[in-house]
């Protein structure tokens, strides 16, 4: 067997890493922005997460809540684009066959988890997007107006619940996926992790 058939392509590995990092960041941002009080003065510059590392100037002064909500929406839409490209790549590039050492239940669990993760990667941005267009603010992408808000309170509330619930299920599934990867590295000590790395 040549090495190409035992590992994921470089593009798949990079997409896996970049999307994973952005999704972690989106969870953090989602929880962070949730805590920001509604009443606050508008600012033209933001110290990102109050860490004193990145200072972000905005064209139009905004309240901290608006700034972080817009950032969450903009990055969410961007990662959705990357996720769609990843799915296209997955369909057009057959992944390497699983190691022959895997037991039948491991194959089923791994395949099911991977497919479910793809579903959640689609559901998370879409439910966020539906919630956002039903708010009175609508959706902007890094300052560019995409869609105006419908101001439909019931639909917004419903999709807020759905977005949060999908997020909870997503976190549990990511945990299962990561535990599986760690089991292969430290208990089975097989080559699973290497297949999804660049060297
Ligand atoms: C992979 C993509 C995404 C992830 C991981 C994610 C994650 C989260 C999390 C963890 C929260 C906090 C929920 C809570 O308070 O318990 C949140 C809230 C929110 N998300 Fe997302 N999100 C994603 C994509 C999007 C997109 C694409 C949009 C809209 C275009 C969006 C709009 C919102 C809004 C408006 C809230 C605030 C709800 C509120 O408190 O009123 N999200 N998201």
mmCIF file of C-alpha atoms and ligand atoms in Angstrom:
data_model
loop_
_atom_site.group_PDB
_atom_site.id
_atom_site.type_symbol
_atom_site.label_atom_id
_atom_site.label_comp_id
_atom_site.label_asym_id
_atom_site.label_seq_id
_atom_site.Cartn_x
_atom_site.Cartn_y
_atom_site.Cartn_z
ATOM 1 C CA UNK A 1 0.000 0.000 0.000
ATOM 2 C CA UNK A 2 1.424 3.430 -0.806
ATOM 3 C CA UNK A 3 1.430 6.252 1.730
ATOM 4 C CA UNK A 4 -1.292 8.183 -0.153
ATOM 5 C CA UNK A 5 -3.837 5.488 0.611
ATOM 6 C CA UNK A 6 -3.072 5.281 4.348
ATOM 7 C CA UNK A 7 -3.296 8.995 5.200
ATOM 8 C CA UNK A 8 -5.677 11.853 4.633
ATOM 9 C CA UNK A 9 -4.635 14.416 1.996
ATOM 10 C CA UNK A 10 -2.735 17.513 3.196
ATOM 11 C CA UNK A 11 -5.782 19.632 2.325
ATOM 12 C CA UNK A 12 -8.034 17.424 4.490
ATOM 13 C CA UNK A 13 -5.568 17.620 7.412
ATOM 14 C CA UNK A 14 -5.333 21.426 7.176
ATOM 15 C CA UNK A 15 -9.129 21.795 6.894
ATOM 16 C CA UNK A 16 -9.593 19.494 9.910
ATOM 17 C CA UNK A 17 -7.192 21.559 12.055
ATOM 18 C CA UNK A 18 -8.296 25.020 10.957
ATOM 19 C CA UNK A 19 -12.037 24.253 11.276
ATOM 20 C CA UNK A 20 -11.528 22.619 14.687
ATOM 21 C CA UNK A 21 -9.680 25.724 15.966
ATOM 22 C CA UNK A 22 -12.344 28.080 14.630
ATOM 23 C CA UNK A 23 -15.142 25.979 16.158
ATOM 24 C CA UNK A 24 -13.429 26.065 19.583
ATOM 25 C CA UNK A 25 -13.049 29.810 19.206
ATOM 26 C CA UNK A 26 -16.751 30.135 18.269
ATOM 27 C CA UNK A 27 -17.813 28.268 21.428
ATOM 28 C CA UNK A 28 -15.620 30.511 23.532
ATOM 29 C CA UNK A 29 -16.923 33.649 21.768
ATOM 30 C CA UNK A 30 -20.550 32.453 22.083
ATOM 31 C CA UNK A 31 -20.221 32.003 25.861
ATOM 32 C CA UNK A 32 -18.205 35.196 26.279
ATOM 33 C CA UNK A 33 -20.672 37.441 24.400
ATOM 34 C CA UNK A 34 -23.625 35.929 26.240
ATOM 35 C CA UNK A 35 -22.349 37.513 29.485
ATOM 36 C CA UNK A 36 -21.970 41.057 28.087
ATOM 37 C CA UNK A 37 -24.533 43.477 29.586
ATOM 38 C CA UNK A 38 -27.065 44.948 27.165
ATOM 39 C CA UNK A 39 -26.639 48.545 28.314
ATOM 40 C CA UNK A 40 -23.153 49.825 27.553
ATOM 41 C CA UNK A 41 -21.621 52.854 25.835
ATOM 42 C CA UNK A 42 -20.613 52.632 22.177
ATOM 43 C CA UNK A 43 -16.894 52.369 21.422
ATOM 44 C CA UNK A 44 -14.786 52.816 18.281
ATOM 45 C CA UNK A 45 -12.034 50.457 19.448
ATOM 46 C CA UNK A 46 -12.139 47.096 21.226
ATOM 47 C CA UNK A 47 -9.513 45.272 23.232
ATOM 48 C CA UNK A 48 -10.365 41.722 22.127
ATOM 49 C CA UNK A 49 -11.526 39.680 25.160
ATOM 50 C CA UNK A 50 -9.888 42.366 27.363
ATOM 51 C CA UNK A 51 -6.548 40.583 27.059
ATOM 52 C CA UNK A 52 -4.514 43.598 25.953
ATOM 53 C CA UNK A 53 -3.225 41.657 22.919
ATOM 54 C CA UNK A 54 -5.413 42.571 19.926
ATOM 55 C CA UNK A 55 -6.978 46.027 19.523
ATOM 56 C CA UNK A 56 -9.709 46.206 16.915
ATOM 57 C CA UNK A 57 -10.913 49.540 15.480
ATOM 58 C CA UNK A 58 -14.396 49.607 13.968
ATOM 59 C CA UNK A 59 -15.698 51.984 11.274
ATOM 60 C CA UNK A 60 -18.906 52.733 13.203
ATOM 61 C CA UNK A 61 -18.878 52.906 17.007
ATOM 62 C CA UNK A 62 -20.810 49.976 18.520
ATOM 63 C CA UNK A 63 -21.661 48.643 21.963
ATOM 64 C CA UNK A 64 -19.478 45.714 23.126
ATOM 65 C CA UNK A 65 -22.458 43.360 22.801
ATOM 66 C CA UNK A 66 -23.070 44.402 19.164
ATOM 67 C CA UNK A 67 -19.356 44.140 18.354
ATOM 68 C CA UNK A 68 -18.961 40.598 19.720
ATOM 69 C CA UNK A 69 -22.310 39.396 18.297
ATOM 70 C CA UNK A 70 -21.304 40.700 14.848
ATOM 71 C CA UNK A 71 -17.899 39.062 15.181
ATOM 72 C CA UNK A 72 -19.553 35.743 16.104
ATOM 73 C CA UNK A 73 -21.907 35.964 13.107
ATOM 74 C CA UNK A 74 -19.120 36.956 10.683
ATOM 75 C CA UNK A 75 -16.741 34.170 11.743
ATOM 76 C CA UNK A 76 -19.674 31.704 11.855
ATOM 77 C CA UNK A 77 -20.554 32.439 8.229
ATOM 78 C CA UNK A 78 -16.897 32.176 7.212
ATOM 79 C CA UNK A 79 -16.408 28.815 8.915
ATOM 80 C CA UNK A 80 -19.628 27.590 7.279
ATOM 81 C CA UNK A 81 -18.002 28.314 3.887
ATOM 82 C CA UNK A 82 -14.927 26.323 4.968
ATOM 83 C CA UNK A 83 -17.157 23.475 6.207
ATOM 84 C CA UNK A 84 -18.961 23.307 2.847
ATOM 85 C CA UNK A 85 -15.576 23.147 1.082
ATOM 86 C CA UNK A 86 -14.485 20.426 3.505
ATOM 87 C CA UNK A 87 -17.570 18.360 2.691
ATOM 88 C CA UNK A 88 -16.930 18.837 -1.037
ATOM 89 C CA UNK A 89 -13.319 17.678 -0.467
ATOM 90 C CA UNK A 90 -14.460 14.659 1.558
ATOM 91 C CA UNK A 91 -16.898 13.586 -1.170
ATOM 92 C CA UNK A 92 -14.350 14.002 -3.968
ATOM 93 C CA UNK A 93 -11.403 12.393 -2.076
ATOM 94 C CA UNK A 94 -12.060 8.940 -0.625
ATOM 95 C CA UNK A 95 -10.573 8.807 2.900
ATOM 96 C CA UNK A 96 -7.997 6.102 3.693
ATOM 97 C CA UNK A 97 -9.431 2.741 4.794
ATOM 98 C CA UNK A 98 -9.586 2.217 8.574
ATOM 99 C CA UNK A 99 -6.789 0.206 10.169
ATOM 100 C CA UNK A 100 -7.411 -3.547 9.980
ATOM 101 C CA UNK A 101 -6.825 -3.785 13.751
ATOM 102 C CA UNK A 102 -10.112 -1.972 14.528
ATOM 103 C CA UNK A 103 -12.897 -4.061 16.012
ATOM 104 C CA UNK A 104 -16.331 -4.042 14.350
ATOM 105 C CA UNK A 105 -17.873 -1.815 17.071
ATOM 106 C CA UNK A 106 -15.002 0.667 16.753
ATOM 107 C CA UNK A 107 -15.576 0.944 13.007
ATOM 108 C CA UNK A 108 -19.284 1.549 13.490
ATOM 109 C CA UNK A 109 -18.802 4.055 16.311
ATOM 110 C CA UNK A 110 -16.061 5.982 14.477
ATOM 111 C CA UNK A 111 -18.003 6.145 11.200
ATOM 112 C CA UNK A 112 -21.217 7.163 12.992
ATOM 113 C CA UNK A 113 -19.405 9.846 15.003
ATOM 114 C CA UNK A 114 -17.705 11.261 11.901
ATOM 115 C CA UNK A 115 -20.989 11.480 9.978
ATOM 116 C CA UNK A 116 -22.764 13.008 12.967
ATOM 117 C CA UNK A 117 -19.975 15.613 13.292
ATOM 118 C CA UNK A 118 -20.546 16.651 9.670
ATOM 119 C CA UNK A 119 -24.267 17.023 10.402
ATOM 120 C CA UNK A 120 -23.543 19.141 13.494
ATOM 121 C CA UNK A 121 -21.023 21.290 11.599
ATOM 122 C CA UNK A 122 -23.866 22.151 9.209
ATOM 123 C CA UNK A 123 -26.593 22.479 11.870
ATOM 124 C CA UNK A 124 -24.648 24.845 14.145
ATOM 125 C CA UNK A 125 -24.119 27.728 11.662
ATOM 126 C CA UNK A 126 -27.532 27.248 10.019
ATOM 127 C CA UNK A 127 -29.477 27.426 13.318
ATOM 128 C CA UNK A 128 -27.404 30.494 14.327
ATOM 129 C CA UNK A 129 -28.142 32.115 10.981
ATOM 130 C CA UNK A 130 -31.905 31.461 11.219
ATOM 131 C CA UNK A 131 -31.925 32.860 14.768
ATOM 132 C CA UNK A 132 -30.016 35.955 13.630
ATOM 133 C CA UNK A 133 -32.254 36.791 10.658
ATOM 134 C CA UNK A 134 -35.264 36.527 12.963
ATOM 135 C CA UNK A 135 -33.797 39.096 15.360
ATOM 136 C CA UNK A 136 -34.318 42.793 14.747
ATOM 137 C CA UNK A 137 -30.651 43.265 13.826
ATOM 138 C CA UNK A 138 -30.214 40.871 10.896
ATOM 139 C CA UNK A 139 -26.842 39.620 9.712
ATOM 140 C CA UNK A 140 -23.694 41.498 8.716
ATOM 141 C CA UNK A 141 -20.505 39.891 7.495
ATOM 142 C CA UNK A 142 -17.478 41.923 8.661
ATOM 143 C CA UNK A 143 -19.387 45.206 8.180
ATOM 144 C CA UNK A 144 -21.169 44.178 4.968
ATOM 145 C CA UNK A 145 -24.976 44.060 5.226
ATOM 146 C CA UNK A 146 -26.137 40.556 4.248
ATOM 147 C CA UNK A 147 -29.771 40.337 5.397
ATOM 148 C CA UNK A 148 -32.023 42.655 7.366
ATOM 149 C CA UNK A 149 -33.687 41.395 10.556
ATOM 150 C CA UNK A 150 -37.265 40.048 10.411
ATOM 151 C CA UNK A 151 -37.884 40.910 14.081
ATOM 152 C CA UNK A 152 -39.807 37.692 14.678
ATOM 153 C CA UNK A 153 -39.474 37.170 18.430
ATOM 154 C CA UNK A 154 -40.971 33.645 18.593
ATOM 155 C CA UNK A 155 -38.806 32.250 15.802
ATOM 156 C CA UNK A 156 -35.717 33.948 17.284
ATOM 157 C CA UNK A 157 -36.396 32.441 20.717
ATOM 158 C CA UNK A 158 -37.034 28.999 19.215
ATOM 159 C CA UNK A 159 -33.820 28.987 17.181
ATOM 160 C CA UNK A 160 -31.849 30.371 20.123
ATOM 161 C CA UNK A 161 -32.912 27.244 22.053
ATOM 162 C CA UNK A 162 -32.088 25.027 19.069
ATOM 163 C CA UNK A 163 -28.665 26.695 18.563
ATOM 164 C CA UNK A 164 -27.821 26.146 22.249
ATOM 165 C CA UNK A 165 -29.038 22.544 22.267
ATOM 166 C CA UNK A 166 -27.192 21.674 19.049
ATOM 167 C CA UNK A 167 -24.123 23.296 20.653
ATOM 168 C CA UNK A 168 -24.425 21.051 23.711
ATOM 169 C CA UNK A 169 -24.770 17.892 21.586
ATOM 170 C CA UNK A 170 -21.870 19.135 19.426
ATOM 171 C CA UNK A 171 -19.626 19.486 22.495
ATOM 172 C CA UNK A 172 -20.477 15.955 23.678
ATOM 173 C CA UNK A 173 -19.760 14.556 20.213
ATOM 174 C CA UNK A 174 -16.441 16.431 19.995
ATOM 175 C CA UNK A 175 -15.557 14.950 23.403
ATOM 176 C CA UNK A 176 -16.346 11.421 22.217
ATOM 177 C CA UNK A 177 -14.347 11.986 19.018
ATOM 178 C CA UNK A 178 -11.342 13.311 20.970
ATOM 179 C CA UNK A 179 -11.482 10.443 23.503
ATOM 180 C CA UNK A 180 -11.491 8.009 20.578
ATOM 181 C CA UNK A 181 -8.403 9.660 19.089
ATOM 182 C CA UNK A 182 -6.620 9.585 22.489
ATOM 183 C CA UNK A 183 -7.532 5.915 22.983
ATOM 184 C CA UNK A 184 -5.829 5.077 19.665
ATOM 185 C CA UNK A 185 -2.749 7.068 20.613
ATOM 186 C CA UNK A 186 -2.226 5.992 24.218
ATOM 187 C CA UNK A 187 -4.028 2.667 24.682
ATOM 188 C CA UNK A 188 -3.975 0.978 21.262
ATOM 189 C CA UNK A 189 -0.767 2.832 20.292
ATOM 190 C CA UNK A 190 -1.666 2.485 16.606
ATOM 191 C CA UNK A 191 -1.160 4.862 13.662
ATOM 192 C CA UNK A 192 -4.616 6.514 13.718
ATOM 193 C CA UNK A 193 -3.418 9.983 14.812
ATOM 194 C CA UNK A 194 -0.668 10.022 12.173
ATOM 195 C CA UNK A 195 -3.230 9.696 9.404
ATOM 196 C CA UNK A 196 -4.686 13.101 10.319
ATOM 197 C CA UNK A 197 -1.330 14.896 10.749
ATOM 198 C CA UNK A 198 0.990 16.620 8.279
ATOM 199 C CA UNK A 199 4.076 14.490 8.982
HETATM 200 C C1 LIG B 1 -19.718 26.488 14.059
HETATM 201 C C2 LIG B 1 -20.386 27.614 14.179
HETATM 202 C C3 LIG B 1 -20.964 28.156 15.467
HETATM 203 C C4 LIG B 1 -20.716 27.798 16.788
HETATM 204 C C5 LIG B 1 -19.750 26.728 17.309
HETATM 205 C C6 LIG B 1 -21.542 28.665 17.620
HETATM 206 C C7 LIG B 1 -21.589 28.625 19.020
HETATM 207 C C8 LIG B 1 -22.391 29.418 19.821
HETATM 208 C C9 LIG B 1 -22.456 29.359 21.258
HETATM 209 C C10 LIG B 1 -21.668 28.401 22.162
HETATM 210 C C11 LIG B 1 -23.340 30.304 21.684
HETATM 211 C C12 LIG B 1 -23.731 30.616 23.134
HETATM 212 C C13 LIG B 1 -24.961 29.833 23.494
HETATM 213 C C14 LIG B 1 -25.265 29.959 24.975
HETATM 214 O O1 LIG B 1 -25.377 31.073 25.424
HETATM 215 O O2 LIG B 1 -25.361 28.914 25.637
HETATM 216 C C15 LIG B 1 -23.841 30.984 20.502
HETATM 217 C C16 LIG B 1 -24.767 32.038 20.523
HETATM 218 C C17 LIG B 1 -25.173 32.731 19.396
HETATM 219 N N1 LIG B 1 -24.865 32.445 18.080
HETATM 220 FE FE1 LIG B 1 -23.619 30.972 17.451
HETATM 221 N N2 LIG B 1 -22.273 29.512 16.809
HETATM 222 C C18 LIG B 1 -21.943 29.242 15.493
HETATM 223 C C19 LIG B 1 -22.437 29.893 14.369
HETATM 224 C C20 LIG B 1 -23.294 30.982 14.371
HETATM 225 C C21 LIG B 1 -23.736 31.720 13.196
HETATM 226 C C22 LIG B 1 -23.318 31.408 11.752
HETATM 227 C C23 LIG B 1 -24.554 32.720 13.627
HETATM 228 C C24 LIG B 1 -25.284 33.787 12.836
HETATM 229 C C25 LIG B 1 -24.978 34.156 11.616
HETATM 230 C C26 LIG B 1 -24.649 32.607 15.074
HETATM 231 C C27 LIG B 1 -25.400 33.452 15.893
HETATM 232 C C28 LIG B 1 -25.462 33.387 17.266
HETATM 233 C C29 LIG B 1 -26.174 34.362 18.093
HETATM 234 C C30 LIG B 1 -26.962 35.584 17.617
HETATM 235 C C31 LIG B 1 -26.007 33.921 19.431
HETATM 236 C C32 LIG B 1 -26.529 34.630 20.698
HETATM 237 C C33 LIG B 1 -27.822 34.117 21.204
HETATM 238 C C34 LIG B 1 -28.295 35.040 22.301
HETATM 239 O O3 LIG B 1 -27.775 34.942 23.409
HETATM 240 O O4 LIG B 1 -29.159 35.846 22.001
HETATM 241 N N3 LIG B 1 -23.873 31.547 15.500
HETATM 242 N N4 LIG B 1 -23.264 30.410 19.387
#
